[in-house]
Amino acid sequence: KGFEEEHLVSTLKQQIQIDKNIEDVRKNLALRSDFNLLDGFRFFDFKGRGYITSSEFERGLEELGIFPTKDEIYLFFRRHDKDSDGLLRYSDYCKFMTPSSTEYAKILNEKSPIYLDTDEDFDFETRYNMKRLFNLLINGEVSAESLR
């Protein structure tokens, strides 16, 4: 029984740290001049249909250098696909990308798209922060699953 309680406490502490790190990276992205929500969404919505499939999500993650398992993709979609239709909508994306801090959320939400008609991409630092955020979001879901 002592080991189970110790494991639970350790996992909860880990989850709290992941959540803090997620918020920090969301804030960093909000301050990046080349990052905005719509262009970030379009990074994954390869076909421009207004939603992201699990395979598009996986492809976008791979472009960032993240190679998740099918189980990790499943856990991510289970948490963030609010209507459980197997698709991430723009509203779903905005919820997991927007900082909790109202000040930073306002900064991010007031930004306009930059890359609408170009093949340009985010700069190295922005891509690094996107990679960090998605790694943290996925690890957070894996950690939460171990608590369930």
mmCIF file of C-alpha atoms in Angstrom:
data_model
loop_
_atom_site.group_PDB
_atom_site.id
_atom_site.type_symbol
_atom_site.label_atom_id
_atom_site.label_comp_id
_atom_site.label_asym_id
_atom_site.label_seq_id
_atom_site.Cartn_x
_atom_site.Cartn_y
_atom_site.Cartn_z
ATOM 1 C CA LYS A 1 0.000 0.000 0.000
ATOM 2 C CA GLY A 2 2.854 2.421 0.763
ATOM 3 C CA PHE A 3 4.324 1.962 -2.709
ATOM 4 C CA GLU A 4 0.961 2.724 -4.389
ATOM 5 C CA GLU A 5 0.539 5.917 -2.383
ATOM 6 C CA GLU A 6 4.128 6.949 -3.112
ATOM 7 C CA HIS A 7 3.602 6.277 -6.820
ATOM 8 C CA LEU A 8 0.367 8.300 -6.785
ATOM 9 C CA VAL A 9 2.041 11.270 -5.084
ATOM 10 C CA SER A 10 4.988 11.106 -7.464
ATOM 11 C CA THR A 11 2.717 10.959 -10.515
ATOM 12 C CA LEU A 12 0.590 13.860 -9.259
ATOM 13 C CA LYS A 13 3.714 15.977 -8.691
ATOM 14 C CA GLN A 14 4.893 15.087 -12.192
ATOM 15 C CA GLN A 15 1.499 16.081 -13.635
ATOM 16 C CA ILE A 16 1.598 19.442 -11.830
ATOM 17 C CA GLN A 17 5.073 20.133 -13.211
ATOM 18 C CA ILE A 18 3.986 19.170 -16.730
ATOM 19 C CA ASP A 19 0.993 21.536 -16.448
ATOM 20 C CA LYS A 20 3.260 24.392 -15.315
ATOM 21 C CA ASN A 21 5.657 23.717 -18.192
ATOM 22 C CA ILE A 22 2.762 23.603 -20.671
ATOM 23 C CA GLU A 23 1.608 27.032 -19.540
ATOM 24 C CA ASP A 24 5.148 28.444 -19.801
ATOM 25 C CA VAL A 25 5.558 27.192 -23.371
ATOM 26 C CA ARG A 26 2.093 28.464 -24.339
ATOM 27 C CA LYS A 27 3.151 31.898 -23.068
ATOM 28 C CA ASN A 28 6.415 31.697 -25.029
ATOM 29 C CA LEU A 29 4.516 30.869 -28.209
ATOM 30 C CA ALA A 30 2.064 33.722 -27.607
ATOM 31 C CA LEU A 31 5.028 36.117 -27.582
ATOM 32 C CA ARG A 32 6.625 34.727 -30.769
ATOM 33 C CA SER A 33 6.113 37.234 -33.576
ATOM 34 C CA ASP A 34 5.660 34.507 -36.196
ATOM 35 C CA PHE A 35 3.162 32.363 -34.249
ATOM 36 C CA ASN A 36 -0.604 32.724 -34.324
ATOM 37 C CA LEU A 37 -3.418 30.252 -33.794
ATOM 38 C CA LEU A 38 -4.690 30.034 -37.365
ATOM 39 C CA ASP A 39 -1.278 29.430 -38.924
ATOM 40 C CA GLY A 40 -0.517 26.928 -36.172
ATOM 41 C CA PHE A 41 -3.744 25.087 -36.971
ATOM 42 C CA ARG A 42 -2.970 25.149 -40.685
ATOM 43 C CA PHE A 43 0.426 23.601 -39.932
ATOM 44 C CA PHE A 44 -1.549 20.400 -39.202
ATOM 45 C CA ASP A 45 -4.591 20.899 -41.467
ATOM 46 C CA PHE A 46 -2.686 19.918 -44.602
ATOM 47 C CA LYS A 47 -5.763 19.754 -46.814
ATOM 48 C CA GLY A 48 -7.346 22.962 -45.543
ATOM 49 C CA ARG A 49 -10.607 21.269 -44.584
ATOM 50 C CA GLY A 50 -11.016 23.003 -41.225
ATOM 51 C CA TYR A 51 -10.196 19.963 -39.121
ATOM 52 C CA ILE A 52 -7.219 17.783 -38.302
ATOM 53 C CA THR A 53 -7.374 13.997 -38.602
ATOM 54 C CA SER A 54 -5.230 11.768 -36.420
ATOM 55 C CA SER A 55 -3.009 10.954 -39.407
ATOM 56 C CA GLU A 56 -2.573 14.672 -40.239
ATOM 57 C CA PHE A 57 -1.789 15.332 -36.579
ATOM 58 C CA GLU A 58 0.789 12.555 -36.591
ATOM 59 C CA ARG A 59 2.330 13.902 -39.826
ATOM 60 C CA GLY A 60 2.574 17.427 -38.361
ATOM 61 C CA LEU A 61 4.181 16.085 -35.201
ATOM 62 C CA GLU A 62 6.686 14.166 -37.308
ATOM 63 C CA GLU A 63 7.567 17.410 -39.121
ATOM 64 C CA LEU A 64 8.384 18.810 -35.676
ATOM 65 C CA GLY A 65 10.539 15.772 -34.878
ATOM 66 C CA ILE A 66 8.001 14.040 -32.606
ATOM 67 C CA PHE A 67 7.214 10.401 -33.331
ATOM 68 C CA PRO A 68 4.280 9.419 -31.122
ATOM 69 C CA THR A 69 2.817 5.950 -30.772
ATOM 70 C CA LYS A 70 -0.745 5.239 -31.902
ATOM 71 C CA ASP A 71 -1.709 5.001 -28.213
ATOM 72 C CA GLU A 72 -0.309 8.479 -27.545
ATOM 73 C CA ILE A 73 -2.267 9.896 -30.493
ATOM 74 C CA TYR A 74 -5.384 8.149 -29.193
ATOM 75 C CA LEU A 75 -4.920 9.605 -25.690
ATOM 76 C CA PHE A 76 -4.349 13.078 -27.108
ATOM 77 C CA PHE A 77 -7.501 12.934 -29.240
ATOM 78 C CA ARG A 78 -9.538 11.444 -26.388
ATOM 79 C CA ARG A 79 -8.635 14.478 -24.271
ATOM 80 C CA HIS A 80 -8.804 17.268 -26.848
ATOM 81 C CA ASP A 81 -11.411 16.163 -29.420
ATOM 82 C CA LYS A 82 -14.363 17.705 -27.598
ATOM 83 C CA ASP A 83 -17.145 16.138 -29.686
ATOM 84 C CA SER A 84 -15.367 12.752 -29.962
ATOM 85 C CA ASP A 85 -15.740 12.582 -33.752
ATOM 86 C CA GLY A 86 -12.087 11.703 -34.350
ATOM 87 C CA LEU A 87 -11.279 15.199 -35.639
ATOM 88 C CA LEU A 88 -9.620 18.173 -34.012
ATOM 89 C CA ARG A 89 -11.527 21.329 -34.928
ATOM 90 C CA TYR A 90 -10.063 24.809 -34.799
ATOM 91 C CA SER A 91 -11.887 25.405 -31.492
ATOM 92 C CA ASP A 92 -10.286 22.249 -30.027
ATOM 93 C CA TYR A 93 -6.861 23.403 -31.224
ATOM 94 C CA CYS A 94 -7.308 26.875 -29.737
ATOM 95 C CA LYS A 95 -8.235 25.410 -26.342
ATOM 96 C CA PHE A 96 -5.049 23.386 -25.978
ATOM 97 C CA MET A 97 -2.774 26.041 -27.501
ATOM 98 C CA THR A 98 -4.037 29.129 -25.652
ATOM 99 C CA PRO A 99 -2.405 30.099 -22.349
ATOM 100 C CA SER A 100 -4.606 30.111 -19.240
ATOM 101 C CA SER A 101 -3.271 33.557 -18.395
ATOM 102 C CA THR A 102 -5.792 36.090 -19.718
ATOM 103 C CA GLU A 103 -3.003 38.557 -20.538
ATOM 104 C CA TYR A 104 -1.142 36.083 -22.752
ATOM 105 C CA ALA A 105 -4.365 34.652 -24.192
ATOM 106 C CA LYS A 106 -5.355 38.159 -25.273
ATOM 107 C CA ILE A 107 -1.981 38.669 -26.976
ATOM 108 C CA LEU A 108 -2.340 35.386 -28.854
ATOM 109 C CA ASN A 109 -6.002 35.852 -29.783
ATOM 110 C CA GLU A 110 -5.372 39.323 -31.226
ATOM 111 C CA LYS A 111 -2.769 38.065 -33.711
ATOM 112 C CA SER A 112 -3.621 37.781 -37.395
ATOM 113 C CA PRO A 113 -2.442 35.005 -39.708
ATOM 114 C CA ILE A 114 0.840 35.623 -41.489
ATOM 115 C CA TYR A 115 1.320 32.728 -43.905
ATOM 116 C CA LEU A 116 -2.100 32.514 -45.522
ATOM 117 C CA ASP A 117 -0.905 32.455 -49.120
ATOM 118 C CA THR A 118 2.719 31.419 -48.803
ATOM 119 C CA ASP A 119 4.730 28.272 -48.282
ATOM 120 C CA GLU A 120 6.694 29.882 -45.468
ATOM 121 C CA ASP A 121 6.942 28.147 -42.154
ATOM 122 C CA PHE A 122 7.694 29.051 -38.568
ATOM 123 C CA ASP A 123 11.246 29.931 -37.577
ATOM 124 C CA PHE A 124 13.484 27.564 -35.635
ATOM 125 C CA GLU A 125 12.667 28.957 -32.182
ATOM 126 C CA THR A 126 8.920 28.822 -32.814
ATOM 127 C CA ARG A 127 9.138 25.258 -34.130
ATOM 128 C CA TYR A 128 11.215 24.346 -31.064
ATOM 129 C CA ASN A 129 8.515 25.762 -28.777
ATOM 130 C CA MET A 130 5.791 23.959 -30.731
ATOM 131 C CA LYS A 131 7.746 20.720 -30.376
ATOM 132 C CA ARG A 132 8.163 21.291 -26.629
ATOM 133 C CA LEU A 133 4.472 22.054 -26.191
ATOM 134 C CA PHE A 134 3.253 18.989 -28.075
ATOM 135 C CA ASN A 135 5.727 16.751 -26.253
ATOM 136 C CA LEU A 136 4.441 18.121 -22.950
ATOM 137 C CA LEU A 137 0.787 17.772 -23.956
ATOM 138 C CA ILE A 138 1.331 14.172 -25.027
ATOM 139 C CA ASN A 139 3.394 13.337 -21.921
ATOM 140 C CA GLY A 140 0.687 14.944 -19.794
ATOM 141 C CA GLU A 141 -1.907 12.617 -21.289
ATOM 142 C CA VAL A 142 0.312 9.576 -20.780
ATOM 143 C CA SER A 143 0.876 10.635 -17.160
ATOM 144 C CA ALA A 144 -2.842 11.266 -16.598
ATOM 145 C CA GLU A 145 -3.656 7.865 -18.086
ATOM 146 C CA SER A 146 -1.402 6.210 -15.522
ATOM 147 C CA LEU A 147 -3.556 7.806 -12.807
ATOM 148 C CA ARG A 148 -6.844 6.525 -14.238
#
